[in-house]
Amino acid sequence: MTSPFAVSGNEQRFVDAARDLAPGFAARAHEHDAEATVPVGNLTALHEAGLDMAAMPEERGGSGLSYQALGEIFRVVGKACPSTACVWMMHLGAAQALVSYGPPVYAEALRAGKRFANALSEPTGGNLFLMPLQRAEPADGGHVLDGAKRFVSGCEIADHFLVNALLDDGPAFFGVSRDDSVEMVPIWDSMGLRGTRSQLVHFRKTLLRSDNRCRITDPLAPNIIALGLPWLSIGIAEATLDALTDHARSRVVPSTGRPVGDMQWVHFDAADAHVKLLAARTLAERAMWLADHGDPGTLPAAVEAKLYANQVAKDIAEFALRVGGGSGYLRTSPIQRHFRDAQAGALMAFSTEVCRDMIGRQLMGTVEA
Ligand SMILES: Cc1cc2nc3c(=O)[nH]c(=O)nc-3n(C[C@H](O)[C@H](O)[C@H](O)COP(=O)(O)OP(=O)(O)OC[C@H]3O[C@@H](n4cnc5c(N)ncnc54)[C@H](O)[C@@H]3O)c2cc1C
């Protein structure tokens, strides 16, 4: 019997396109990590394979790809090169908002291969990226923003930014084209996901043009980033499990004369890792299914899926480090990179603490003070 979460036959070609690209992405992942370079070639290849427009709504010229298929693609890309998956997810998320709720020019720009980035998180706002604290003041043609956004993945190659700001009538979102008022501050010498180059971006009296305002009616509606983030962690966790398995089968422990993988504690933890990963994937598939069926429970399901996937990626990374021993701790081992990359998902909004708080409040019936 086919899984209710299976990708439909007519969407399989998009998944196949990502699978074809994945070996090349995996081959270059170490280099992008070591040199902290944005995987521009990978992002171009995803665009040329038609995967940028595929994820956009049909009424705006896209293929209206299901969330289920998109999740599978994020998993495949994230397993091969998580920095590529992260920058691409932010690009698609910003594009989704601007193409769906902004002027038609954004669909044309995306089709032409222009790059998008999310400039939402504020230095003083942290996880509360949907509630900007920085005010934009009224000006001719719109509002002016003098402020900064932090950790903007792929900002250095972006042509258009999705930017939020506080107006008199509340939070608002705008498309901002790159110009001289947009300045990058290179803060991203990070532990993991080094190829995302998620820098600080200063908007120095930047005009937020009224005609580029993005009329997002419900910022909590299903969206590519909230639904995609669990898949980034699942991809990393799968790559980690593969790497640790390879090591466990091939490395002979001097004290036993047998491979690492023959020890009972490794069997037990490998079984736990395998089952946790299946569970994380099922939660993420369920969230995608709910999104594709317009279910009002989609966002809570995405939060549950993100929380669990982030934790599973970290658990498996810790297990991999134990299996790898000193060899896994060396720069030459893929295990150390996966360990570093696995920490990022839990930090990205909503962080695991914020997810736990949201779920726990709901369970306890806690009302805002
Ligand atoms: C790899 C990476 C890529 C990113 N890419 C982008 C991007 O492209 N665009 C973008 O706009 N942003 C991006 N971000 C930012 C990210 O999504 C978060 O908004 C940002 O990391 C949060 O700020 P902070 O880490 O300083 O944490 P803070 O929000 O300052 O949190 C500090 C600690 O407090 C906890 N905490 C915070 N609030 C609460 C609460 N209410 N209840 C309980 N605990 C809480 C957090 O979990 C954390 O442990 C990226 C971040 C990372 C790590």
PDB file of N, CA and C and ligand atoms in Angstrom, residues 86 90 117-129 149-154 162 188 190 192-193 196 198 225 229 232 343-355 357, ligand 1:
ATOM      1  N   CYS A  86      19.834  25.454   3.329  1.00  0.00           N
ATOM      2  CA  CYS A  86      19.417  26.573   4.177  1.00  0.00           C
ATOM      3  C   CYS A  86      19.267  27.862   3.357  1.00  0.00           C
ATOM      4  N   MET A  90      15.640  29.798   2.516  1.00  0.00           N
ATOM      5  CA  MET A  90      15.386  31.209   2.827  1.00  0.00           C
ATOM      6  C   MET A  90      15.036  31.985   1.546  1.00  0.00           C
ATOM      7  N   ALA A 117      16.429  36.935  -0.256  1.00  0.00           N
ATOM      8  CA  ALA A 117      16.855  36.576   1.110  1.00  0.00           C
ATOM      9  C   ALA A 117      15.867  37.158   2.107  1.00  0.00           C
ATOM     10  N   ASN A 118      15.810  36.524   3.266  1.00  0.00           N
ATOM     11  CA  ASN A 118      14.930  36.953   4.353  1.00  0.00           C
ATOM     12  C   ASN A 118      15.706  37.823   5.310  1.00  0.00           C
ATOM     13  N   ALA A 119      15.344  39.094   5.423  1.00  0.00           N
ATOM     14  CA  ALA A 119      16.000  39.968   6.407  1.00  0.00           C
ATOM     15  C   ALA A 119      14.947  40.309   7.455  1.00  0.00           C
ATOM     16  N   LEU A 120      14.746  39.393   8.380  1.00  0.00           N
ATOM     17  CA  LEU A 120      13.659  39.538   9.360  1.00  0.00           C
ATOM     18  C   LEU A 120      14.155  39.639  10.797  1.00  0.00           C
ATOM     19  N   SER A 121      15.161  38.837  11.162  1.00  0.00           N
ATOM     20  CA  SER A 121      15.590  38.793  12.566  1.00  0.00           C
ATOM     21  C   SER A 121      16.346  40.062  12.933  1.00  0.00           C
ATOM     22  N   GLU A 122      15.992  40.626  14.079  1.00  0.00           N
ATOM     23  CA  GLU A 122      16.653  41.863  14.518  1.00  0.00           C
ATOM     24  C   GLU A 122      17.633  41.557  15.643  1.00  0.00           C
ATOM     25  N   PRO A 123      18.691  42.345  15.734  1.00  0.00           N
ATOM     26  CA  PRO A 123      19.666  42.102  16.806  1.00  0.00           C
ATOM     27  C   PRO A 123      19.015  42.102  18.186  1.00  0.00           C
ATOM     28  N   THR A 124      17.989  42.941  18.378  1.00  0.00           N
ATOM     29  CA  THR A 124      17.357  43.002  19.700  1.00  0.00           C
ATOM     30  C   THR A 124      16.072  42.188  19.751  1.00  0.00           C
ATOM     31  N   GLY A 125      15.682  41.609  18.617  1.00  0.00           N
ATOM     32  CA  GLY A 125      14.399  40.891  18.591  1.00  0.00           C
ATOM     33  C   GLY A 125      14.553  39.394  18.697  1.00  0.00           C
ATOM     34  N   GLY A 126      15.738  38.890  18.356  1.00  0.00           N
ATOM     35  CA  GLY A 126      16.005  37.460  18.445  1.00  0.00           C
ATOM     36  C   GLY A 126      14.943  36.629  17.757  1.00  0.00           C
ATOM     37  N   ASN A 127      14.378  35.695  18.497  1.00  0.00           N
ATOM     38  CA  ASN A 127      13.414  34.756  17.955  1.00  0.00           C
ATOM     39  C   ASN A 127      12.090  35.396  17.531  1.00  0.00           C
ATOM     40  N   LEU A 128      11.820  36.579  18.042  1.00  0.00           N
ATOM     41  CA  LEU A 128      10.508  37.185  17.781  1.00  0.00           C
ATOM     42  C   LEU A 128      10.529  37.933  16.452  1.00  0.00           C
ATOM     43  N   PHE A 129      10.888  37.199  15.393  1.00  0.00           N
ATOM     44  CA  PHE A 129      11.116  37.868  14.113  1.00  0.00           C
ATOM     45  C   PHE A 129       9.828  38.330  13.431  1.00  0.00           C
ATOM     46  N   LYS A 149      19.282  43.953  10.388  1.00  0.00           N
ATOM     47  CA  LYS A 149      18.729  42.595  10.508  1.00  0.00           C
ATOM     48  C   LYS A 149      19.917  41.652  10.611  1.00  0.00           C
ATOM     49  N   ARG A 150      19.706  40.572  11.335  1.00  0.00           N
ATOM     50  CA  ARG A 150      20.853  39.723  11.658  1.00  0.00           C
ATOM     51  C   ARG A 150      20.669  38.307  11.121  1.00  0.00           C
ATOM     52  N   PHE A 151      21.785  37.694  10.752  1.00  0.00           N
ATOM     53  CA  PHE A 151      21.809  36.302  10.298  1.00  0.00           C
ATOM     54  C   PHE A 151      21.012  36.118   9.005  1.00  0.00           C
ATOM     55  N   VAL A 152      21.269  36.960   8.020  1.00  0.00           N
ATOM     56  CA  VAL A 152      20.516  36.910   6.761  1.00  0.00           C
ATOM     57  C   VAL A 152      21.241  35.958   5.808  1.00  0.00           C
ATOM     58  N   SER A 153      20.773  34.714   5.761  1.00  0.00           N
ATOM     59  CA  SER A 153      21.438  33.681   4.955  1.00  0.00           C
ATOM     60  C   SER A 153      21.468  34.077   3.486  1.00  0.00           C
ATOM     61  N   GLY A 154      22.632  33.948   2.885  1.00  0.00           N
ATOM     62  CA  GLY A 154      22.771  34.222   1.454  1.00  0.00           C
ATOM     63  C   GLY A 154      22.639  35.689   1.091  1.00  0.00           C
ATOM     64  N   LEU A 162      13.304  40.284   1.671  1.00  0.00           N
ATOM     65  CA  LEU A 162      12.018  40.427   2.361  1.00  0.00           C
ATOM     66  C   LEU A 162      12.353  41.034   3.718  1.00  0.00           C
ATOM     67  N   TRP A 188      29.689  36.531  10.094  1.00  0.00           N
ATOM     68  CA  TRP A 188      29.431  35.085  10.041  1.00  0.00           C
ATOM     69  C   TRP A 188      30.704  34.238   9.997  1.00  0.00           C
ATOM     70  N   SER A 190      31.057  31.287  11.692  1.00  0.00           N
ATOM     71  CA  SER A 190      30.189  30.477  12.557  1.00  0.00           C
ATOM     72  C   SER A 190      30.752  29.076  12.764  1.00  0.00           C
ATOM     73  N   GLY A 192      28.822  26.211  12.466  1.00  0.00           N
ATOM     74  CA  GLY A 192      28.282  25.313  11.439  1.00  0.00           C
ATOM     75  C   GLY A 192      27.534  26.092  10.370  1.00  0.00           C
ATOM     76  N   LEU A 193      27.006  25.364   9.403  1.00  0.00           N
ATOM     77  CA  LEU A 193      26.331  25.991   8.249  1.00  0.00           C
ATOM     78  C   LEU A 193      27.122  27.212   7.764  1.00  0.00           C
ATOM     79  N   THR A 196      26.386  29.332   4.586  1.00  0.00           N
ATOM     80  CA  THR A 196      25.204  30.209   4.455  1.00  0.00           C
ATOM     81  C   THR A 196      25.592  31.679   4.510  1.00  0.00           C
ATOM     82  N   SER A 198      25.548  33.959   6.807  1.00  0.00           N
ATOM     83  CA  SER A 198      24.355  34.685   7.292  1.00  0.00           C
ATOM     84  C   SER A 198      24.792  35.952   8.045  1.00  0.00           C
ATOM     85  N   ILE A 225       9.292  28.264   4.984  1.00  0.00           N
ATOM     86  CA  ILE A 225      10.352  28.187   5.997  1.00  0.00           C
ATOM     87  C   ILE A 225       9.891  27.412   7.226  1.00  0.00           C
ATOM     88  N   LEU A 229      11.972  23.859   7.702  1.00  0.00           N
ATOM     89  CA  LEU A 229      13.077  23.719   8.663  1.00  0.00           C
ATOM     90  C   LEU A 229      13.240  22.316   9.265  1.00  0.00           C
ATOM     91  N   LEU A 232      15.493  20.280   7.025  1.00  0.00           N
ATOM     92  CA  LEU A 232      16.924  20.591   7.045  1.00  0.00           C
ATOM     93  C   LEU A 232      17.607  19.721   8.103  1.00  0.00           C
ATOM     94  N   GLN A 343      23.782  21.539  15.026  1.00  0.00           N
ATOM     95  CA  GLN A 343      23.384  22.437  16.117  1.00  0.00           C
ATOM     96  C   GLN A 343      22.487  23.580  15.605  1.00  0.00           C
ATOM     97  N   ALA A 344      22.581  23.894  14.318  1.00  0.00           N
ATOM     98  CA  ALA A 344      21.953  25.130  13.815  1.00  0.00           C
ATOM     99  C   ALA A 344      20.428  25.108  13.866  1.00  0.00           C
ATOM    100  N   GLY A 345      19.833  23.977  13.493  1.00  0.00           N
ATOM    101  CA  GLY A 345      18.366  23.924  13.401  1.00  0.00           C
ATOM    102  C   GLY A 345      17.703  24.346  14.703  1.00  0.00           C
ATOM    103  N   ALA A 346      18.278  23.931  15.813  1.00  0.00           N
ATOM    104  CA  ALA A 346      17.678  24.237  17.120  1.00  0.00           C
ATOM    105  C   ALA A 346      17.752  25.717  17.459  1.00  0.00           C
ATOM    106  N   LEU A 347      18.696  26.439  16.831  1.00  0.00           N
ATOM    107  CA  LEU A 347      18.856  27.874  17.107  1.00  0.00           C
ATOM    108  C   LEU A 347      17.930  28.709  16.233  1.00  0.00           C
ATOM    109  N   MET A 348      17.623  28.181  15.054  1.00  0.00           N
ATOM    110  CA  MET A 348      16.853  28.969  14.085  1.00  0.00           C
ATOM    111  C   MET A 348      15.404  29.087  14.542  1.00  0.00           C
ATOM    112  N   ALA A 349      14.840  30.263  14.295  1.00  0.00           N
ATOM    113  CA  ALA A 349      13.491  30.539  14.803  1.00  0.00           C
ATOM    114  C   ALA A 349      12.432  29.666  14.101  1.00  0.00           C
ATOM    115  N   PHE A 350      11.508  29.183  14.859  1.00  0.00           N
ATOM    116  CA  PHE A 350      11.463  29.261  16.304  1.00  0.00           C
ATOM    117  C   PHE A 350      12.427  28.244  16.913  1.00  0.00           C
ATOM    118  N   SER A 351      13.249  28.725  17.858  1.00  0.00           N
ATOM    119  CA  SER A 351      14.231  27.849  18.499  1.00  0.00           C
ATOM    120  C   SER A 351      13.510  26.730  19.246  1.00  0.00           C
ATOM    121  N   THR A 352      14.277  25.701  19.618  1.00  0.00           N
ATOM    122  CA  THR A 352      13.625  24.571  20.310  1.00  0.00           C
ATOM    123  C   THR A 352      12.983  25.045  21.621  1.00  0.00           C
ATOM    124  N   GLU A 353      13.614  26.014  22.291  1.00  0.00           N
ATOM    125  CA  GLU A 353      13.032  26.492  23.556  1.00  0.00           C
ATOM    126  C   GLU A 353      11.694  27.181  23.285  1.00  0.00           C
ATOM    127  N   VAL A 354      11.665  27.994  22.242  1.00  0.00           N
ATOM    128  CA  VAL A 354      10.417  28.698  21.918  1.00  0.00           C
ATOM    129  C   VAL A 354       9.347  27.684  21.476  1.00  0.00           C
ATOM    130  N   CYS A 355       9.751  26.683  20.697  1.00  0.00           N
ATOM    131  CA  CYS A 355       8.792  25.631  20.290  1.00  0.00           C
ATOM    132  C   CYS A 355       8.230  24.924  21.518  1.00  0.00           C
ATOM    133  N   ASP A 357       8.050  26.025  24.512  1.00  0.00           N
ATOM    134  CA  ASP A 357       7.198  26.946  25.259  1.00  0.00           C
ATOM    135  C   ASP A 357       5.812  27.027  24.610  1.00  0.00           C
TER     136      ASP A 357
HETATM  137  C1  LIG B   1      22.164  29.185  10.516  1.00  0.00           C
HETATM  138  C2  LIG B   1      21.195  30.287  10.730  1.00  0.00           C
HETATM  139  C3  LIG B   1      20.587  30.874   9.639  1.00  0.00           C
HETATM  140  C4  LIG B   1      19.675  31.923   9.813  1.00  0.00           C
HETATM  141  N1  LIG B   1      19.127  32.516   8.703  1.00  0.00           N
HETATM  142  C5  LIG B   1      18.279  33.575   8.865  1.00  0.00           C
HETATM  143  C6  LIG B   1      17.748  34.278   7.720  1.00  0.00           C
HETATM  144  O1  LIG B   1      18.051  33.939   6.569  1.00  0.00           O
HETATM  145  N2  LIG B   1      16.939  35.344   7.936  1.00  0.00           N
HETATM  146  C7  LIG B   1      16.606  35.768   9.201  1.00  0.00           C
HETATM  147  O2  LIG B   1      15.844  36.730   9.323  1.00  0.00           O
HETATM  148  N3  LIG B   1      17.082  35.123  10.295  1.00  0.00           N
HETATM  149  C8  LIG B   1      17.909  34.052  10.159  1.00  0.00           C
HETATM  150  N4  LIG B   1      18.429  33.418  11.259  1.00  0.00           N
HETATM  151  C9  LIG B   1      18.023  33.910  12.585  1.00  0.00           C
HETATM  152  C10 LIG B   1      17.169  32.910  13.369  1.00  0.00           C
HETATM  153  O3  LIG B   1      16.070  32.448  12.665  1.00  0.00           O
HETATM  154  C11 LIG B   1      16.720  33.491  14.697  1.00  0.00           C
HETATM  155  O4  LIG B   1      15.773  34.510  14.507  1.00  0.00           O
HETATM  156  C12 LIG B   1      17.839  34.027  15.496  1.00  0.00           C
HETATM  157  O5  LIG B   1      18.904  33.108  15.516  1.00  0.00           O
HETATM  158  C13 LIG B   1      17.349  34.284  16.908  1.00  0.00           C
HETATM  159  O6  LIG B   1      18.219  35.149  17.591  1.00  0.00           O
HETATM  160  P1  LIG B   1      19.275  34.635  18.646  1.00  0.00           P
HETATM  161  O7  LIG B   1      19.888  33.394  18.096  1.00  0.00           O
HETATM  162  O8  LIG B   1      20.146  35.765  18.982  1.00  0.00           O
HETATM  163  O9  LIG B   1      18.432  34.126  19.860  1.00  0.00           O
HETATM  164  P2  LIG B   1      17.559  34.871  20.962  1.00  0.00           P
HETATM  165  O10 LIG B   1      16.160  35.010  20.448  1.00  0.00           O
HETATM  166  O11 LIG B   1      18.276  36.039  21.496  1.00  0.00           O
HETATM  167  O12 LIG B   1      17.505  33.705  22.044  1.00  0.00           O
HETATM  168  C14 LIG B   1      18.542  33.393  22.994  1.00  0.00           C
HETATM  169  C15 LIG B   1      18.103  32.166  23.762  1.00  0.00           C
HETATM  170  O13 LIG B   1      16.864  32.413  24.425  1.00  0.00           O
HETATM  171  C16 LIG B   1      15.872  31.494  23.998  1.00  0.00           C
HETATM  172  N5  LIG B   1      14.599  32.211  23.871  1.00  0.00           N
HETATM  173  C17 LIG B   1      14.364  33.310  23.124  1.00  0.00           C
HETATM  174  N6  LIG B   1      13.072  33.691  23.259  1.00  0.00           N
HETATM  175  C18 LIG B   1      12.492  32.809  24.088  1.00  0.00           C
HETATM  176  C19 LIG B   1      11.170  32.647  24.614  1.00  0.00           C
HETATM  177  N7  LIG B   1      10.196  33.502  24.314  1.00  0.00           N
HETATM  178  N8  LIG B   1      10.939  31.586  25.423  1.00  0.00           N
HETATM  179  C20 LIG B   1      11.916  30.724  25.746  1.00  0.00           C
HETATM  180  N9  LIG B   1      13.189  30.823  25.279  1.00  0.00           N
HETATM  181  C21 LIG B   1      13.469  31.842  24.468  1.00  0.00           C
HETATM  182  C22 LIG B   1      16.374  30.956  22.662  1.00  0.00           C
HETATM  183  O14 LIG B   1      15.891  29.653  22.434  1.00  0.00           O
HETATM  184  C23 LIG B   1      17.879  30.934  22.874  1.00  0.00           C
HETATM  185  O15 LIG B   1      18.185  29.767  23.608  1.00  0.00           O
HETATM  186  C24 LIG B   1      19.356  32.375  11.122  1.00  0.00           C
HETATM  187  C25 LIG B   1      19.967  31.783  12.242  1.00  0.00           C
HETATM  188  C26 LIG B   1      20.878  30.754  12.057  1.00  0.00           C
HETATM  189  C27 LIG B   1      21.516  30.135  13.279  1.00  0.00           C
END
